Amino acid sequence: MEVHQHSHTPRQKWKHYFYEFFMLFLAVTLGFFVENQREHYVEHNRAKQFAQALLSDLISDTATLASNIKTLKEIILSQEKMLALMRQHDSIKVPGATLYYYASKAEAGTFFTVKTTTLEQLKNSGSLRYFKSFDLVKLINEYDQALTNQFGRGDVDMAYGAEYRQAYRELFSFIEDDKLNNLLFLYPEARDSLLRLDIPLLTTDKKQLSHFMHALDNRRYNLSRRVEKYYSEPLDAAIQLINALKKEYHF
């Protein structure tokens, strides 16, 4: 009995090698494609998580900034009222209680507090790369810069505040101010009558009065700059960023 061996021609071997190469190439390509899609999916999810956290911070910050701006505008009105009273103090006898009342209100201020945890994490960990939209990253950087501008003014704000408080203490008695505030708290309905009380200042020295007005006007100017630029710019940038995040990730 004869056994016939099947011979393989060079052409058959070439087809076989080509088939194996093609299958290997296909497997590698598909693997690369699947891995690339998986990484894209993971990065998209991470970007959405960061976007959600950033959006939450921004919503809180815009509410805080809007409230601070409203408060600062009220303080500035009190400062302008106080300046007007001081200017006419020589020619028209302004009741001391009225001066105490507006000088105390003019001393108030706000603290610049925003939530920067998510923003700092995005910057420090290199996670900004997860955001594929150039416009979105640009808005994040603009918001960060607006915050940096105000944070960089901390010493300036403190200096103007300290200057006013020093001038205030040289002119107004803590004891008299405390008495007036207690009366206003206990008898709010008698406010107009109480503000007509003749409470004396610590001094009527013109140099001291001038120093107080100068310090008051400096503080008014500083708070006005906060409203016009250093609080308004972060607020505007945050609103734009909120809208962009909502549009990009369909929140």
mmCIF file of C-alpha atoms in Angstrom:
data_model
loop_
_atom_site.group_PDB
_atom_site.id
_atom_site.type_symbol
_atom_site.label_atom_id
_atom_site.label_comp_id
_atom_site.label_asym_id
_atom_site.label_seq_id
_atom_site.Cartn_x
_atom_site.Cartn_y
_atom_site.Cartn_z
ATOM 1 C CA MET A 1 0.000 0.000 0.000
ATOM 2 C CA GLU A 2 1.478 3.313 -1.007
ATOM 3 C CA VAL A 3 1.281 6.451 1.128
ATOM 4 C CA HIS A 4 1.083 9.695 -0.784
ATOM 5 C CA GLN A 5 2.645 12.735 0.908
ATOM 6 C CA HIS A 6 1.130 16.077 0.112
ATOM 7 C CA SER A 7 3.703 18.522 -1.032
ATOM 8 C CA HIS A 8 3.337 22.256 -0.397
ATOM 9 C CA THR A 9 4.263 24.522 -3.204
ATOM 10 C CA PRO A 10 6.012 27.844 -2.503
ATOM 11 C CA ARG A 11 2.791 29.616 -3.543
ATOM 12 C CA GLN A 12 0.756 27.738 -0.936
ATOM 13 C CA LYS A 13 3.346 28.589 1.754
ATOM 14 C CA TRP A 14 3.244 32.269 0.755
ATOM 15 C CA LYS A 15 -0.546 32.360 1.107
ATOM 16 C CA HIS A 16 -0.314 30.691 4.490
ATOM 17 C CA TYR A 17 2.277 33.163 5.767
ATOM 18 C CA PHE A 18 0.322 36.088 4.408
ATOM 19 C CA TYR A 19 -2.834 34.831 6.116
ATOM 20 C CA GLU A 20 -1.042 34.470 9.453
ATOM 21 C CA PHE A 21 0.520 37.898 9.094
ATOM 22 C CA PHE A 22 -2.825 39.445 8.201
ATOM 23 C CA MET A 23 -4.555 37.831 11.195
ATOM 24 C CA LEU A 24 -1.770 38.989 13.510
ATOM 25 C CA PHE A 25 -1.924 42.509 12.077
ATOM 26 C CA LEU A 26 -5.699 42.542 12.455
ATOM 27 C CA ALA A 27 -5.501 41.356 16.056
ATOM 28 C CA VAL A 28 -2.899 44.004 16.944
ATOM 29 C CA THR A 29 -4.863 46.737 15.178
ATOM 30 C CA LEU A 30 -8.121 45.775 16.864
ATOM 31 C CA GLY A 31 -6.364 45.555 20.217
ATOM 32 C CA PHE A 32 -4.890 48.996 19.733
ATOM 33 C CA PHE A 33 -8.269 50.366 18.664
ATOM 34 C CA VAL A 34 -10.053 48.814 21.654
ATOM 35 C CA GLU A 35 -7.400 50.081 24.076
ATOM 36 C CA ASN A 36 -7.555 53.536 22.524
ATOM 37 C CA GLN A 37 -11.333 53.579 22.858
ATOM 38 C CA ARG A 38 -11.082 52.404 26.448
ATOM 39 C CA GLU A 39 -8.616 55.177 27.298
ATOM 40 C CA HIS A 40 -10.835 57.706 25.555
ATOM 41 C CA TYR A 41 -13.833 56.473 27.549
ATOM 42 C CA VAL A 42 -11.904 56.646 30.842
ATOM 43 C CA GLU A 43 -10.576 60.132 30.100
ATOM 44 C CA HIS A 44 -14.023 61.349 29.084
ATOM 45 C CA ASN A 45 -15.482 60.059 32.350
ATOM 46 C CA ARG A 46 -12.710 61.689 34.349
ATOM 47 C CA ALA A 47 -13.224 64.950 32.509
ATOM 48 C CA LYS A 48 -16.949 64.805 33.244
ATOM 49 C CA GLN A 49 -16.273 64.106 36.937
ATOM 50 C CA PHE A 50 -13.898 67.066 37.151
ATOM 51 C CA ALA A 51 -16.376 69.199 35.217
ATOM 52 C CA GLN A 52 -19.162 68.295 37.648
ATOM 53 C CA ALA A 53 -17.003 69.115 40.679
ATOM 54 C CA LEU A 54 -15.808 72.380 39.101
ATOM 55 C CA LEU A 55 -19.374 73.322 38.186
ATOM 56 C CA SER A 56 -20.490 72.780 41.784
ATOM 57 C CA ASP A 57 -17.665 75.027 43.040
ATOM 58 C CA LEU A 58 -18.471 77.707 40.485
ATOM 59 C CA ILE A 59 -22.177 77.811 41.321
ATOM 60 C CA SER A 60 -21.282 78.320 44.980
ATOM 61 C CA ASP A 61 -18.632 80.921 44.113
ATOM 62 C CA THR A 62 -20.902 82.992 41.871
ATOM 63 C CA ALA A 63 -23.492 83.175 44.647
ATOM 64 C CA THR A 64 -20.803 84.277 47.116
ATOM 65 C CA LEU A 65 -19.273 86.840 44.758
ATOM 66 C CA ALA A 66 -22.673 88.310 43.839
ATOM 67 C CA SER A 67 -23.535 88.613 47.532
ATOM 68 C CA ASN A 68 -20.156 90.226 48.285
ATOM 69 C CA ILE A 69 -20.592 92.746 45.484
ATOM 70 C CA LYS A 70 -24.052 93.658 46.808
ATOM 71 C CA THR A 71 -22.634 94.094 50.324
ATOM 72 C CA LEU A 72 -19.700 96.181 49.086
ATOM 73 C CA LYS A 73 -22.027 98.504 47.191
ATOM 74 C CA GLU A 74 -23.995 99.097 50.400
ATOM 75 C CA ILE A 75 -20.771 99.790 52.330
ATOM 76 C CA ILE A 76 -19.589 102.204 49.624
ATOM 77 C CA LEU A 77 -22.877 104.123 49.895
ATOM 78 C CA SER A 78 -22.283 104.452 53.656
ATOM 79 C CA GLN A 79 -18.732 105.664 52.991
ATOM 80 C CA GLU A 80 -19.956 108.244 50.491
ATOM 81 C CA LYS A 81 -22.611 109.378 52.974
ATOM 82 C CA MET A 82 -19.960 109.662 55.695
ATOM 83 C CA LEU A 83 -17.673 111.709 53.437
ATOM 84 C CA ALA A 84 -20.550 114.073 52.651
ATOM 85 C CA LEU A 85 -21.325 114.470 56.361
ATOM 86 C CA MET A 86 -17.690 115.162 57.208
ATOM 87 C CA ARG A 87 -17.419 117.785 54.447
ATOM 88 C CA GLN A 88 -20.361 119.746 55.847
ATOM 89 C CA HIS A 89 -19.394 119.189 59.491
ATOM 90 C CA ASP A 90 -17.766 122.615 59.772
ATOM 91 C CA SER A 91 -20.668 124.621 58.339
ATOM 92 C CA ILE A 92 -23.604 122.538 59.577
ATOM 93 C CA LYS A 93 -23.663 120.885 62.991
ATOM 94 C CA VAL A 94 -24.003 117.177 62.235
ATOM 95 C CA PRO A 95 -25.174 115.139 65.251
ATOM 96 C CA GLY A 96 -22.339 113.067 66.673
ATOM 97 C CA ALA A 97 -24.477 109.917 66.732
ATOM 98 C CA THR A 98 -24.996 110.197 62.981
ATOM 99 C CA LEU A 99 -21.240 110.392 62.444
ATOM 100 C CA TYR A 100 -20.681 107.390 64.709
ATOM 101 C CA TYR A 101 -23.335 105.404 62.885
ATOM 102 C CA TYR A 102 -22.026 105.939 59.354
ATOM 103 C CA ALA A 103 -18.361 105.753 60.340
ATOM 104 C CA SER A 104 -18.996 102.331 61.858
ATOM 105 C CA LYS A 105 -20.845 101.101 58.772
ATOM 106 C CA ALA A 106 -18.037 102.444 56.570
ATOM 107 C CA GLU A 107 -15.561 100.244 58.439
ATOM 108 C CA ALA A 108 -17.220 97.015 57.274
ATOM 109 C CA GLY A 109 -15.854 94.836 54.492
ATOM 110 C CA THR A 110 -15.964 91.377 52.966
ATOM 111 C CA PHE A 111 -13.590 88.442 52.712
ATOM 112 C CA PHE A 112 -12.727 87.045 49.287
ATOM 113 C CA THR A 113 -13.569 83.370 49.713
ATOM 114 C CA VAL A 114 -13.908 80.997 46.780
ATOM 115 C CA LYS A 115 -13.638 77.226 46.444
ATOM 116 C CA THR A 116 -10.404 76.430 44.618
ATOM 117 C CA THR A 117 -9.920 72.748 45.526
ATOM 118 C CA THR A 118 -11.051 71.355 42.159
ATOM 119 C CA LEU A 119 -9.299 74.096 40.195
ATOM 120 C CA GLU A 120 -6.002 73.504 42.022
ATOM 121 C CA GLN A 121 -6.302 69.755 41.520
ATOM 122 C CA LEU A 122 -6.845 70.248 37.798
ATOM 123 C CA LYS A 123 -3.747 72.435 37.536
ATOM 124 C CA ASN A 124 -1.389 70.559 39.836
ATOM 125 C CA SER A 125 -2.204 67.036 38.645
ATOM 126 C CA GLY A 126 -2.113 67.850 34.933
ATOM 127 C CA SER A 127 -5.761 66.823 34.650
ATOM 128 C CA LEU A 128 -6.589 69.789 32.429
ATOM 129 C CA ARG A 129 -5.510 67.483 29.569
ATOM 130 C CA TYR A 130 -8.765 65.577 30.023
ATOM 131 C CA PHE A 131 -10.655 68.575 28.669
ATOM 132 C CA LYS A 132 -10.466 68.344 24.897
ATOM 133 C CA SER A 133 -12.141 71.675 24.179
ATOM 134 C CA PHE A 134 -9.585 74.441 23.685
ATOM 135 C CA ASP A 135 -12.217 77.099 24.411
ATOM 136 C CA LEU A 136 -13.152 75.405 27.683
ATOM 137 C CA VAL A 137 -9.529 75.242 28.855
ATOM 138 C CA LYS A 138 -9.121 78.904 27.873
ATOM 139 C CA LEU A 139 -12.091 79.870 30.051
ATOM 140 C CA ILE A 140 -10.701 77.854 32.980
ATOM 141 C CA ASN A 141 -7.371 79.683 32.668
ATOM 142 C CA GLU A 142 -9.127 83.059 32.473
ATOM 143 C CA TYR A 143 -11.094 82.287 35.639
ATOM 144 C CA ASP A 144 -7.909 81.179 37.388
ATOM 145 C CA GLN A 145 -6.156 84.397 36.354
ATOM 146 C CA ALA A 146 -9.059 86.520 37.624
ATOM 147 C CA LEU A 147 -8.827 84.777 41.002
ATOM 148 C CA THR A 148 -5.058 85.253 41.074
ATOM 149 C CA ASN A 149 -5.472 88.983 40.438
ATOM 150 C CA GLN A 150 -7.638 89.379 43.551
ATOM 151 C CA PHE A 151 -5.593 87.020 45.731
ATOM 152 C CA GLY A 152 -2.552 89.093 44.817
ATOM 153 C CA ARG A 153 -4.235 92.200 46.225
ATOM 154 C CA GLY A 154 -4.582 90.777 49.748
ATOM 155 C CA ASP A 155 -1.859 93.006 51.184
ATOM 156 C CA VAL A 156 -3.280 96.076 49.455
ATOM 157 C CA ASP A 157 -6.770 95.437 50.844
ATOM 158 C CA MET A 158 -5.370 94.878 54.328
ATOM 159 C CA ALA A 159 -3.318 98.092 54.148
ATOM 160 C CA TYR A 160 -6.318 100.258 53.223
ATOM 161 C CA GLY A 161 -8.421 98.582 55.909
ATOM 162 C CA ALA A 162 -5.740 99.066 58.573
ATOM 163 C CA GLU A 163 -5.298 102.723 57.598
ATOM 164 C CA TYR A 164 -9.014 103.393 58.025
ATOM 165 C CA ARG A 165 -9.323 101.499 61.330
ATOM 166 C CA GLN A 166 -6.407 103.460 62.764
ATOM 167 C CA ALA A 167 -7.929 106.801 61.729
ATOM 168 C CA TYR A 168 -11.328 105.625 63.017
ATOM 169 C CA ARG A 169 -9.960 104.743 66.473
ATOM 170 C CA GLU A 170 -8.317 108.172 66.777
ATOM 171 C CA LEU A 171 -11.629 109.945 66.180
ATOM 172 C CA PHE A 172 -14.383 107.758 67.617
ATOM 173 C CA SER A 173 -14.769 106.443 71.162
ATOM 174 C CA PHE A 174 -15.316 102.711 71.476
ATOM 175 C CA ILE A 175 -17.399 103.237 74.619
ATOM 176 C CA GLU A 176 -19.724 105.762 72.975
ATOM 177 C CA ASP A 177 -19.965 103.657 69.820
ATOM 178 C CA ASP A 178 -20.841 100.570 71.866
ATOM 179 C CA LYS A 179 -23.556 102.470 73.762
ATOM 180 C CA LEU A 180 -25.101 103.720 70.526
ATOM 181 C CA ASN A 181 -25.062 100.267 68.918
ATOM 182 C CA ASN A 182 -26.766 98.752 71.967
ATOM 183 C CA LEU A 183 -29.472 101.419 71.872
ATOM 184 C CA LEU A 184 -30.023 100.879 68.150
ATOM 185 C CA PHE A 185 -30.297 97.134 68.732
ATOM 186 C CA LEU A 186 -32.749 97.498 71.622
ATOM 187 C CA TYR A 187 -34.860 100.277 70.091
ATOM 188 C CA PRO A 188 -34.699 99.948 66.282
ATOM 189 C CA GLU A 189 -37.958 101.880 65.916
ATOM 190 C CA ALA A 190 -36.261 104.917 67.532
ATOM 191 C CA ARG A 191 -33.349 104.944 65.071
ATOM 192 C CA ASP A 192 -33.974 108.451 63.704
ATOM 193 C CA SER A 193 -34.203 109.942 67.185
ATOM 194 C CA LEU A 194 -31.106 108.106 68.391
ATOM 195 C CA LEU A 195 -29.046 109.346 65.446
ATOM 196 C CA ARG A 196 -29.793 112.919 66.500
ATOM 197 C CA LEU A 197 -27.999 112.434 69.825
ATOM 198 C CA ASP A 198 -25.019 114.717 70.391
ATOM 199 C CA ILE A 199 -22.240 112.185 71.031
ATOM 200 C CA PRO A 200 -18.793 113.827 71.147
ATOM 201 C CA LEU A 201 -15.869 112.800 69.014
ATOM 202 C CA LEU A 202 -12.539 112.087 70.693
ATOM 203 C CA THR A 203 -11.052 115.140 68.993
ATOM 204 C CA THR A 204 -12.036 118.005 66.731
ATOM 205 C CA ASP A 205 -8.476 118.616 65.567
ATOM 206 C CA LYS A 206 -8.599 119.540 61.900
ATOM 207 C CA LYS A 207 -5.496 117.528 61.098
ATOM 208 C CA GLN A 208 -7.046 114.398 62.630
ATOM 209 C CA LEU A 209 -10.330 115.018 60.827
ATOM 210 C CA SER A 210 -8.479 115.444 57.540
ATOM 211 C CA HIS A 211 -6.508 112.246 58.156
ATOM 212 C CA PHE A 212 -9.741 110.365 58.801
ATOM 213 C CA MET A 213 -11.362 111.646 55.603
ATOM 214 C CA HIS A 214 -8.266 110.766 53.593
ATOM 215 C CA ALA A 215 -8.241 107.211 54.983
ATOM 216 C CA LEU A 216 -11.989 106.889 54.402
ATOM 217 C CA ASP A 217 -11.724 108.017 50.789
ATOM 218 C CA ASN A 218 -8.839 105.592 50.171
ATOM 219 C CA ARG A 219 -10.908 102.730 51.546
ATOM 220 C CA ARG A 220 -13.900 103.778 49.463
ATOM 221 C CA TYR A 221 -11.741 103.793 46.341
ATOM 222 C CA ASN A 222 -10.299 100.368 47.182
ATOM 223 C CA LEU A 223 -13.732 98.811 47.708
ATOM 224 C CA SER A 224 -14.957 100.429 44.484
ATOM 225 C CA ARG A 225 -12.099 98.770 42.590
ATOM 226 C CA ARG A 226 -13.098 95.445 44.092
ATOM 227 C CA VAL A 227 -16.641 95.890 42.818
ATOM 228 C CA GLU A 228 -15.638 97.158 39.382
ATOM 229 C CA LYS A 229 -12.784 94.735 38.698
ATOM 230 C CA TYR A 230 -11.417 92.352 41.296
ATOM 231 C CA TYR A 231 -14.765 90.778 42.264
ATOM 232 C CA SER A 232 -16.624 91.406 39.010
ATOM 233 C CA GLU A 233 -13.997 89.821 36.754
ATOM 234 C CA PRO A 234 -14.000 86.445 38.590
ATOM 235 C CA LEU A 235 -17.808 86.561 38.686
ATOM 236 C CA ASP A 236 -18.085 87.196 34.929
ATOM 237 C CA ALA A 237 -15.444 84.544 34.164
ATOM 238 C CA ALA A 238 -17.196 82.019 36.405
ATOM 239 C CA ILE A 239 -20.559 82.599 34.698
ATOM 240 C CA GLN A 240 -19.004 82.074 31.260
ATOM 241 C CA LEU A 241 -17.283 78.917 32.488
ATOM 242 C CA ILE A 242 -20.520 77.566 33.979
ATOM 243 C CA ASN A 243 -22.297 78.021 30.655
ATOM 244 C CA ALA A 244 -19.429 76.352 28.770
ATOM 245 C CA LEU A 245 -19.342 73.333 31.120
ATOM 246 C CA LYS A 246 -23.095 72.867 30.855
ATOM 247 C CA LYS A 247 -22.915 73.008 27.065
ATOM 248 C CA GLU A 248 -19.900 70.705 26.753
ATOM 249 C CA TYR A 249 -21.116 68.002 29.138
ATOM 250 C CA HIS A 250 -24.895 68.494 28.893
ATOM 251 C CA PHE A 251 -25.399 69.181 32.590
#
